[in-house]
Amino acid sequence: MRIWHRLKTLVPLLLAVALGAECQAQSMGGYPSYGAPAFMAGGGDPYQGVPQSFQSHPMISPYDHALEQHFSSDGIWFKRMLSGMGQMNDYYLNVDYIHTRSRTMGGTVGDGRVPTFDQLDLRTTPGNFPDALFFPTFPNHNSDSTGPNKNSGIRLSGGVDNRLGWGFSWNATYNGESTDVFDTRKNLEANRLHFIDALTLEATGGVSDATLPSNLRHLDQRKLIEEQILNNRVFDAADAEVFGVFGSTFEVLDRYLYPLGGIGIQNGNGIGGVSQLFDLDYRIEHEIKSYGGGFHFSSSPIYETDSFRVRPIVGGRVFRIMEAFKFFGADSGLAYTFSQPNNQDDDGDAIIDNVEENGALDFTDPITTDTEEIMVRSFVNNYIRSTLTGPEIGLEYELGEKGGVAFSGSTRVGALFNVEKANLEGDNIGDTFAVTVDPITGLTTRSEMFDTSTDNGQLTLNAFRDSNETTHLSPMFEQSLNAELPIFSHIPVLRDVWQLEHARLRLGWTYTWIGEVANPTTSIRWESNPRAGVFPSLKTSRGEFFQNTFNAGLNWEF
């Protein structure tokens, strides 16, 4: 449409007049009526002067207050009025990445009351003191050598906050699973030269330009020991066999065997028990997996200011801990003398602390049969599953403005029903050096243990299994702190992502402590004498369980 220039000043005026004009439609006979009560038939208004809100049919306005609430704070009464124009509930959702550090296992692997190898040896060889303090021979190891478990997982949480002050929230958490390992063989080899490098240096008098090619590094000493030296055979006690570049039987064993550790066993013979020794492998593992969820109701604030409020909470939770202690050990099964470790290469063969640093090698097999594997493989696994459910109460507190920077936290205590189920299994735990002569065959066999051969992966007659289930109460304490920061709107690129349009960065920390939770290491009774029908079994041993959790994620309100 085109307008003449001369009408430019007139058109706006005409439009304003047209919009302001009154229009009258067809007249109506008045508003609908509910009808008049009988006592009004004679005329007159009995409600004259009565406010509209007190009449039988009051007029309702959307602008009236939906709620009027009176409350006292610091001795002063206040009146809170909420209109009906906004929504009564505010909903929120949190998605967090969590990094959790759990407890370490405690307790000695084995019976700590049994004297160690060094404690017995120093009685007859006092010259090994004080080296035995710093470089112990076949020492007992503590299960906390694995260190603390660290897991990564996810947490989902959400809820609703009512304008009257009460709220409801829920959460679901998966802390992840992990395995920490303490491997004495791996730690030893990390501080030693590769045996090919050691052979080269020994052959050349320490000259680095080796005569042995580097492609020999693929050779496996351990495989040679298991399959050709310590398998089902009569041991080469005369050191007559030579295995190419590896050298003779005694030379291979001299480089590889090491007093890695021992476990104390009560065998019922004599006082003090016996230490089972391991010179090929000694490995401890700690496995953990945990997850859970919960909900709680928040009542109206017991203390509130413009930017701070404290609310009581009551709710419940379910939490599951799946924890395992695993031990694996391997021993050559040979009897021999060895030098006290001192972290030195005393014989100049480029191997630190091999079996004999200052004397002649002498390996013998106490078992005189070719049907039994010479080496002994042993293992113990203890799996414990704790399922905790129960009520909790506490306080939650919030500081900050809604939609802006806000800080929140909660302190909770609870009493949880703890249903613990334990499963123990293992094989070849006992005194492997106690021997006796079979009166019929004349062969020397182990007096406390059956045939220990596991070369085909089978279990032996020394295998054992035990399980139990208990229920008890476990106290719980939890402290959490969180901060929510509206920073995405200030970051280029991120502020254009629609998923982050109303999101806030969420950072926090949670500490959870639960008492009376079974420890998988100390819940083992280390008693074994298979030929006498005695095997390791379960016992009740509980302690503290805790988790430190750090979270980072997103918060949405809608």
Short mmCIF file of N, CA, C and O in Angstrom, two decimals, residues 213-306:
data_model
loop_
_atom_site.label_atom_id
_atom_site.label_comp_id
_atom_site.label_asym_id
_atom_site.label_seq_id
_atom_site.Cartn_x
_atom_site.Cartn_y
_atom_site.Cartn_z
N PRO A 213 72.66 -60.75 20.40
CA PRO A 213 71.75 -59.85 19.67
C PRO A 213 70.52 -59.51 20.50
O PRO A 213 70.08 -60.27 21.35
N SER A 214 69.97 -58.32 20.23
CA SER A 214 68.84 -57.84 21.00
C SER A 214 67.57 -58.65 20.76
O SER A 214 66.63 -58.60 21.55
N ASN A 215 67.50 -59.40 19.65
CA ASN A 215 66.29 -60.16 19.39
C ASN A 215 66.11 -61.33 20.35
O ASN A 215 65.10 -62.03 20.31
N LEU A 216 67.09 -61.56 21.23
CA LEU A 216 66.94 -62.61 22.23
C LEU A 216 66.05 -62.18 23.39
O LEU A 216 65.76 -62.98 24.28
N ARG A 217 65.60 -60.92 23.37
CA ARG A 217 64.77 -60.43 24.47
C ARG A 217 63.41 -61.12 24.53
O ARG A 217 62.72 -61.04 25.54
N HIS A 218 63.03 -61.78 23.45
CA HIS A 218 61.74 -62.46 23.48
C HIS A 218 61.80 -63.77 24.25
O HIS A 218 60.76 -64.38 24.54
N LEU A 219 63.01 -64.22 24.61
CA LEU A 219 63.14 -65.47 25.35
C LEU A 219 62.53 -65.32 26.74
O LEU A 219 62.68 -64.29 27.40
N ASP A 220 61.83 -66.35 27.20
CA ASP A 220 61.07 -66.29 28.45
C ASP A 220 61.66 -67.26 29.46
O ASP A 220 61.50 -68.48 29.36
N GLN A 221 62.34 -66.69 30.48
CA GLN A 221 62.91 -67.53 31.53
C GLN A 221 61.83 -68.26 32.32
O GLN A 221 61.99 -69.44 32.67
N ARG A 222 60.73 -67.57 32.61
CA ARG A 222 59.68 -68.17 33.44
C ARG A 222 59.09 -69.40 32.76
O ARG A 222 58.83 -70.43 33.41
N LYS A 223 58.87 -69.32 31.47
CA LYS A 223 58.32 -70.45 30.75
C LYS A 223 59.27 -71.64 30.80
O LYS A 223 58.85 -72.80 30.96
N LEU A 224 60.56 -71.38 30.67
CA LEU A 224 61.57 -72.44 30.76
C LEU A 224 61.53 -73.10 32.14
O LEU A 224 61.58 -74.33 32.26
N ILE A 225 61.41 -72.29 33.19
CA ILE A 225 61.41 -72.82 34.56
C ILE A 225 60.18 -73.70 34.79
O ILE A 225 60.29 -74.80 35.36
N GLU A 226 59.01 -73.25 34.35
CA GLU A 226 57.78 -73.98 34.61
C GLU A 226 57.67 -75.25 33.77
O GLU A 226 57.18 -76.28 34.25
N GLU A 227 58.09 -75.20 32.51
CA GLU A 227 57.84 -76.30 31.60
C GLU A 227 58.99 -77.30 31.48
O GLU A 227 58.76 -78.44 31.03
N GLN A 228 60.20 -76.90 31.88
CA GLN A 228 61.32 -77.82 31.68
C GLN A 228 62.15 -78.09 32.93
O GLN A 228 62.86 -79.10 32.98
N ILE A 229 62.07 -77.22 33.92
CA ILE A 229 62.91 -77.42 35.12
C ILE A 229 62.09 -77.89 36.31
O ILE A 229 62.51 -78.81 37.03
N LEU A 230 60.90 -77.30 36.53
CA LEU A 230 60.11 -77.62 37.72
C LEU A 230 58.80 -78.31 37.39
O LEU A 230 57.84 -78.24 38.17
N ASN A 231 58.75 -79.03 36.29
CA ASN A 231 57.53 -79.74 35.93
C ASN A 231 57.52 -81.14 36.55
O ASN A 231 58.30 -81.43 37.46
N ASN A 232 56.63 -82.01 36.04
CA ASN A 232 56.53 -83.37 36.57
C ASN A 232 57.76 -84.17 36.13
O ASN A 232 57.79 -84.77 35.05
N ARG A 233 58.74 -84.25 36.96
CA ARG A 233 59.99 -84.92 36.62
C ARG A 233 60.84 -85.07 37.86
O ARG A 233 60.53 -84.53 38.92
N VAL A 234 61.94 -85.81 37.73
CA VAL A 234 62.95 -85.85 38.77
C VAL A 234 63.85 -84.64 38.59
O VAL A 234 64.37 -84.39 37.50
N PHE A 235 64.02 -83.87 39.64
CA PHE A 235 64.77 -82.62 39.54
C PHE A 235 66.23 -82.87 39.18
O PHE A 235 66.84 -83.84 39.65
N ASP A 236 66.79 -81.97 38.38
CA ASP A 236 68.20 -82.05 37.95
C ASP A 236 69.10 -81.56 39.08
O ASP A 236 69.69 -80.48 39.03
N ALA A 237 69.22 -82.37 40.11
CA ALA A 237 70.02 -81.98 41.27
C ALA A 237 71.51 -81.95 40.96
O ALA A 237 72.28 -81.31 41.68
N ALA A 238 71.93 -82.61 39.88
CA ALA A 238 73.36 -82.63 39.52
C ALA A 238 73.74 -81.46 38.63
O ALA A 238 74.91 -81.32 38.25
N ASP A 239 72.78 -80.60 38.28
CA ASP A 239 73.03 -79.45 37.41
C ASP A 239 73.68 -79.89 36.10
O ASP A 239 74.64 -79.29 35.60
N ALA A 240 73.13 -80.96 35.52
CA ALA A 240 73.74 -81.53 34.32
C ALA A 240 73.16 -80.98 33.04
O ALA A 240 73.79 -81.10 31.97
N GLU A 241 71.97 -80.39 33.09
CA GLU A 241 71.31 -79.91 31.88
C GLU A 241 71.69 -78.46 31.59
O GLU A 241 71.81 -77.65 32.51
N VAL A 242 71.86 -78.18 30.31
CA VAL A 242 72.18 -76.82 29.86
C VAL A 242 71.11 -76.41 28.85
O VAL A 242 70.80 -77.16 27.92
N PHE A 243 70.60 -75.18 29.00
CA PHE A 243 69.51 -74.68 28.16
C PHE A 243 69.98 -73.52 27.29
O PHE A 243 69.49 -72.40 27.38
N GLY A 244 70.97 -73.79 26.45
CA GLY A 244 71.46 -72.81 25.50
C GLY A 244 71.96 -71.55 26.17
O GLY A 244 72.72 -71.59 27.15
N VAL A 245 71.49 -70.39 25.67
CA VAL A 245 71.95 -69.11 26.18
C VAL A 245 71.52 -68.89 27.64
O VAL A 245 72.12 -68.09 28.36
N PHE A 246 70.48 -69.60 28.10
CA PHE A 246 70.03 -69.46 29.47
C PHE A 246 71.07 -69.97 30.48
O PHE A 246 71.11 -69.53 31.61
N GLY A 247 71.86 -70.94 30.05
CA GLY A 247 72.82 -71.55 30.96
C GLY A 247 72.27 -72.83 31.56
O GLY A 247 71.27 -73.39 31.10
N SER A 248 72.91 -73.30 32.63
CA SER A 248 72.52 -74.55 33.26
C SER A 248 71.31 -74.36 34.18
O SER A 248 70.86 -73.24 34.43
N THR A 249 70.81 -75.48 34.71
CA THR A 249 69.65 -75.44 35.61
C THR A 249 69.89 -74.51 36.78
O THR A 249 69.06 -73.65 37.10
N PHE A 250 71.04 -74.67 37.45
CA PHE A 250 71.33 -73.86 38.63
C PHE A 250 71.50 -72.39 38.27
O PHE A 250 71.12 -71.51 39.05
N GLU A 251 72.08 -72.11 37.11
CA GLU A 251 72.29 -70.71 36.71
C GLU A 251 70.95 -70.01 36.46
O GLU A 251 70.76 -68.83 36.81
N VAL A 252 70.01 -70.71 35.85
CA VAL A 252 68.68 -70.13 35.61
C VAL A 252 67.98 -69.85 36.94
O VAL A 252 67.44 -68.76 37.16
N LEU A 253 68.00 -70.83 37.84
CA LEU A 253 67.35 -70.66 39.14
C LEU A 253 68.02 -69.59 39.98
O LEU A 253 67.36 -68.84 40.70
N ASP A 254 69.33 -69.48 39.89
CA ASP A 254 70.08 -68.48 40.65
C ASP A 254 69.65 -67.07 40.25
O ASP A 254 69.54 -66.18 41.09
N ARG A 255 69.38 -66.86 38.95
CA ARG A 255 68.97 -65.53 38.48
C ARG A 255 67.52 -65.21 38.84
O ARG A 255 67.18 -64.06 39.06
N TYR A 256 66.66 -66.25 38.88
CA TYR A 256 65.23 -65.97 38.94
C TYR A 256 64.62 -66.06 40.33
O TYR A 256 63.75 -65.26 40.69
N LEU A 257 65.03 -67.02 41.12
CA LEU A 257 64.39 -67.20 42.42
C LEU A 257 64.74 -66.06 43.37
O LEU A 257 65.85 -65.55 43.35
N TYR A 258 63.76 -65.68 44.20
CA TYR A 258 63.97 -64.59 45.15
C TYR A 258 63.00 -64.77 46.31
O TYR A 258 61.84 -65.16 46.10
N PRO A 259 63.42 -64.48 47.54
CA PRO A 259 62.52 -64.64 48.70
C PRO A 259 61.45 -63.54 48.73
O PRO A 259 61.57 -62.55 49.45
N LEU A 260 60.38 -63.74 47.95
CA LEU A 260 59.38 -62.70 47.74
C LEU A 260 58.48 -62.48 48.95
O LEU A 260 58.08 -61.35 49.24
N GLY A 261 58.09 -63.53 49.65
CA GLY A 261 57.20 -63.35 50.78
C GLY A 261 56.73 -64.66 51.35
O GLY A 261 57.01 -65.75 50.83
N GLY A 262 56.02 -64.57 52.46
CA GLY A 262 55.47 -65.75 53.13
C GLY A 262 54.15 -65.42 53.77
O GLY A 262 53.79 -64.25 53.96
N ILE A 263 53.37 -66.44 54.09
CA ILE A 263 52.12 -66.27 54.82
C ILE A 263 52.13 -67.21 56.01
O ILE A 263 52.49 -68.38 55.89
N GLY A 264 51.74 -66.69 57.17
CA GLY A 264 51.72 -67.49 58.38
C GLY A 264 50.53 -68.44 58.41
O GLY A 264 49.40 -68.04 58.14
N ILE A 265 50.78 -69.70 58.73
CA ILE A 265 49.74 -70.72 58.76
C ILE A 265 49.78 -71.43 60.12
O ILE A 265 50.86 -71.83 60.59
N GLN A 266 48.62 -71.59 60.73
CA GLN A 266 48.50 -72.43 61.91
C GLN A 266 48.17 -73.84 61.44
O GLN A 266 47.11 -74.08 60.87
N ASN A 267 49.12 -74.76 61.65
CA ASN A 267 48.93 -76.12 61.14
C ASN A 267 48.62 -77.13 62.24
O ASN A 267 48.48 -78.33 61.96
N GLY A 268 48.57 -76.67 63.48
CA GLY A 268 48.22 -77.58 64.57
C GLY A 268 49.38 -78.42 65.06
O GLY A 268 49.20 -79.22 65.97
N ASN A 269 50.54 -78.25 64.48
CA ASN A 269 51.72 -79.01 64.92
C ASN A 269 52.69 -78.08 65.62
O ASN A 269 53.25 -77.17 65.01
N GLY A 270 52.90 -78.28 66.89
CA GLY A 270 53.83 -77.44 67.62
C GLY A 270 53.21 -76.11 67.96
O GLY A 270 52.02 -75.85 67.77
N ILE A 271 54.04 -75.19 68.48
CA ILE A 271 53.59 -73.88 68.91
C ILE A 271 54.08 -72.83 67.91
O ILE A 271 55.25 -72.82 67.53
N GLY A 272 53.21 -71.95 67.49
CA GLY A 272 53.62 -70.84 66.64
C GLY A 272 53.28 -71.00 65.18
O GLY A 272 53.23 -70.03 64.45
N GLY A 273 53.02 -72.20 64.69
CA GLY A 273 52.66 -72.38 63.30
C GLY A 273 53.88 -72.39 62.39
O GLY A 273 55.02 -72.53 62.81
N VAL A 274 53.63 -72.22 61.08
CA VAL A 274 54.68 -72.30 60.08
C VAL A 274 54.43 -71.23 59.02
O VAL A 274 53.29 -70.83 58.78
N SER A 275 55.50 -70.75 58.40
CA SER A 275 55.39 -69.75 57.34
C SER A 275 55.53 -70.44 55.99
O SER A 275 56.55 -71.09 55.73
N GLN A 276 54.49 -70.33 55.14
CA GLN A 276 54.57 -70.89 53.79
C GLN A 276 55.31 -69.89 52.91
O GLN A 276 54.94 -68.72 52.84
N LEU A 277 56.38 -70.35 52.22
CA LEU A 277 57.28 -69.47 51.50
C LEU A 277 57.00 -69.48 50.00
O LEU A 277 56.56 -70.49 49.45
N PHE A 278 57.30 -68.33 49.36
CA PHE A 278 57.07 -68.19 47.92
C PHE A 278 58.27 -67.46 47.30
O PHE A 278 58.59 -66.35 47.72
N ASP A 279 58.90 -68.09 46.29
CA ASP A 279 60.06 -67.49 45.64
C ASP A 279 59.86 -67.25 44.15
O ASP A 279 60.77 -66.73 43.47
N LEU A 280 58.70 -67.60 43.58
CA LEU A 280 58.42 -67.33 42.17
C LEU A 280 57.41 -66.21 41.99
O LEU A 280 57.59 -65.34 41.14
N ASP A 281 56.34 -66.23 42.77
CA ASP A 281 55.30 -65.20 42.68
C ASP A 281 54.73 -64.93 44.06
O ASP A 281 54.60 -65.86 44.89
N TYR A 282 54.36 -63.69 44.27
CA TYR A 282 53.61 -63.29 45.48
C TYR A 282 52.81 -62.06 45.09
O TYR A 282 53.36 -60.96 44.93
N ARG A 283 51.50 -62.25 44.92
CA ARG A 283 50.66 -61.16 44.40
C ARG A 283 49.40 -61.02 45.25
O ARG A 283 48.73 -62.01 45.57
N ILE A 284 49.06 -59.77 45.60
CA ILE A 284 47.85 -59.44 46.35
C ILE A 284 46.98 -58.53 45.48
O ILE A 284 47.49 -57.58 44.87
N GLU A 285 45.69 -58.80 45.44
CA GLU A 285 44.76 -57.96 44.69
C GLU A 285 43.60 -57.53 45.59
O GLU A 285 43.13 -58.31 46.42
N HIS A 286 43.17 -56.29 45.39
CA HIS A 286 41.99 -55.76 46.09
C HIS A 286 41.01 -55.27 45.04
O HIS A 286 41.30 -54.33 44.30
N GLU A 287 39.86 -55.92 44.96
CA GLU A 287 38.83 -55.53 44.01
C GLU A 287 37.67 -54.88 44.76
O GLU A 287 37.32 -55.31 45.86
N ILE A 288 37.09 -53.86 44.15
CA ILE A 288 35.93 -53.21 44.78
C ILE A 288 35.00 -52.67 43.70
O ILE A 288 35.44 -52.21 42.65
N LYS A 289 33.71 -52.78 44.00
CA LYS A 289 32.66 -52.25 43.14
C LYS A 289 31.53 -51.81 44.05
O LYS A 289 31.15 -52.54 44.97
N SER A 290 30.96 -50.63 43.83
CA SER A 290 29.89 -50.14 44.69
C SER A 290 28.89 -49.32 43.89
O SER A 290 29.26 -48.64 42.92
N TYR A 291 27.64 -49.38 44.32
CA TYR A 291 26.58 -48.60 43.68
C TYR A 291 25.40 -48.52 44.65
O TYR A 291 25.31 -49.29 45.61
N GLY A 292 24.50 -47.58 44.39
CA GLY A 292 23.36 -47.43 45.28
C GLY A 292 22.46 -46.29 44.87
O GLY A 292 22.63 -45.67 43.81
N GLY A 293 21.48 -46.01 45.72
CA GLY A 293 20.55 -44.93 45.45
C GLY A 293 19.78 -44.59 46.71
O GLY A 293 19.92 -45.25 47.75
N GLY A 294 18.97 -43.55 46.62
CA GLY A 294 18.20 -43.14 47.78
C GLY A 294 17.23 -42.03 47.46
O GLY A 294 17.17 -41.53 46.33
N PHE A 295 16.46 -41.64 48.46
CA PHE A 295 15.52 -40.54 48.32
C PHE A 295 15.35 -39.89 49.70
O PHE A 295 15.65 -40.51 50.73
N HIS A 296 14.92 -38.64 49.71
CA HIS A 296 14.60 -38.02 50.98
C HIS A 296 13.63 -36.86 50.78
O HIS A 296 13.55 -36.27 49.69
N PHE A 297 12.88 -36.61 51.85
CA PHE A 297 11.93 -35.50 51.89
C PHE A 297 12.53 -34.38 52.74
O PHE A 297 13.13 -34.63 53.78
N SER A 298 12.33 -33.16 52.27
CA SER A 298 12.77 -31.98 53.01
C SER A 298 11.54 -31.24 53.51
O SER A 298 10.62 -30.96 52.73
N SER A 299 11.51 -30.91 54.79
CA SER A 299 10.38 -30.17 55.34
C SER A 299 10.60 -28.68 55.15
O SER A 299 11.63 -28.25 54.61
N SER A 300 9.66 -27.89 55.60
CA SER A 300 9.80 -26.43 55.52
C SER A 300 11.00 -25.99 56.36
O SER A 300 11.37 -26.65 57.34
N PRO A 301 11.66 -24.89 55.97
CA PRO A 301 12.88 -24.47 56.67
C PRO A 301 12.67 -24.23 58.16
O PRO A 301 11.63 -23.69 58.58
N ILE A 302 13.66 -24.63 58.95
CA ILE A 302 13.64 -24.30 60.37
C ILE A 302 14.38 -22.99 60.62
O ILE A 302 14.27 -22.41 61.70
N TYR A 303 15.14 -22.56 59.64
CA TYR A 303 15.80 -21.25 59.70
C TYR A 303 15.92 -20.74 58.28
O TYR A 303 16.30 -21.48 57.37
N GLU A 304 15.59 -19.46 58.07
CA GLU A 304 15.60 -18.94 56.70
C GLU A 304 15.84 -17.43 56.70
O GLU A 304 15.30 -16.71 57.54
N THR A 305 16.70 -17.00 55.77
CA THR A 305 16.88 -15.59 55.47
C THR A 305 16.72 -15.42 53.97
O THR A 305 16.34 -16.36 53.27
N ASP A 306 17.04 -14.24 53.47
CA ASP A 306 16.88 -13.99 52.03
C ASP A 306 17.76 -14.92 51.19
O ASP A 306 17.39 -15.30 50.08
#
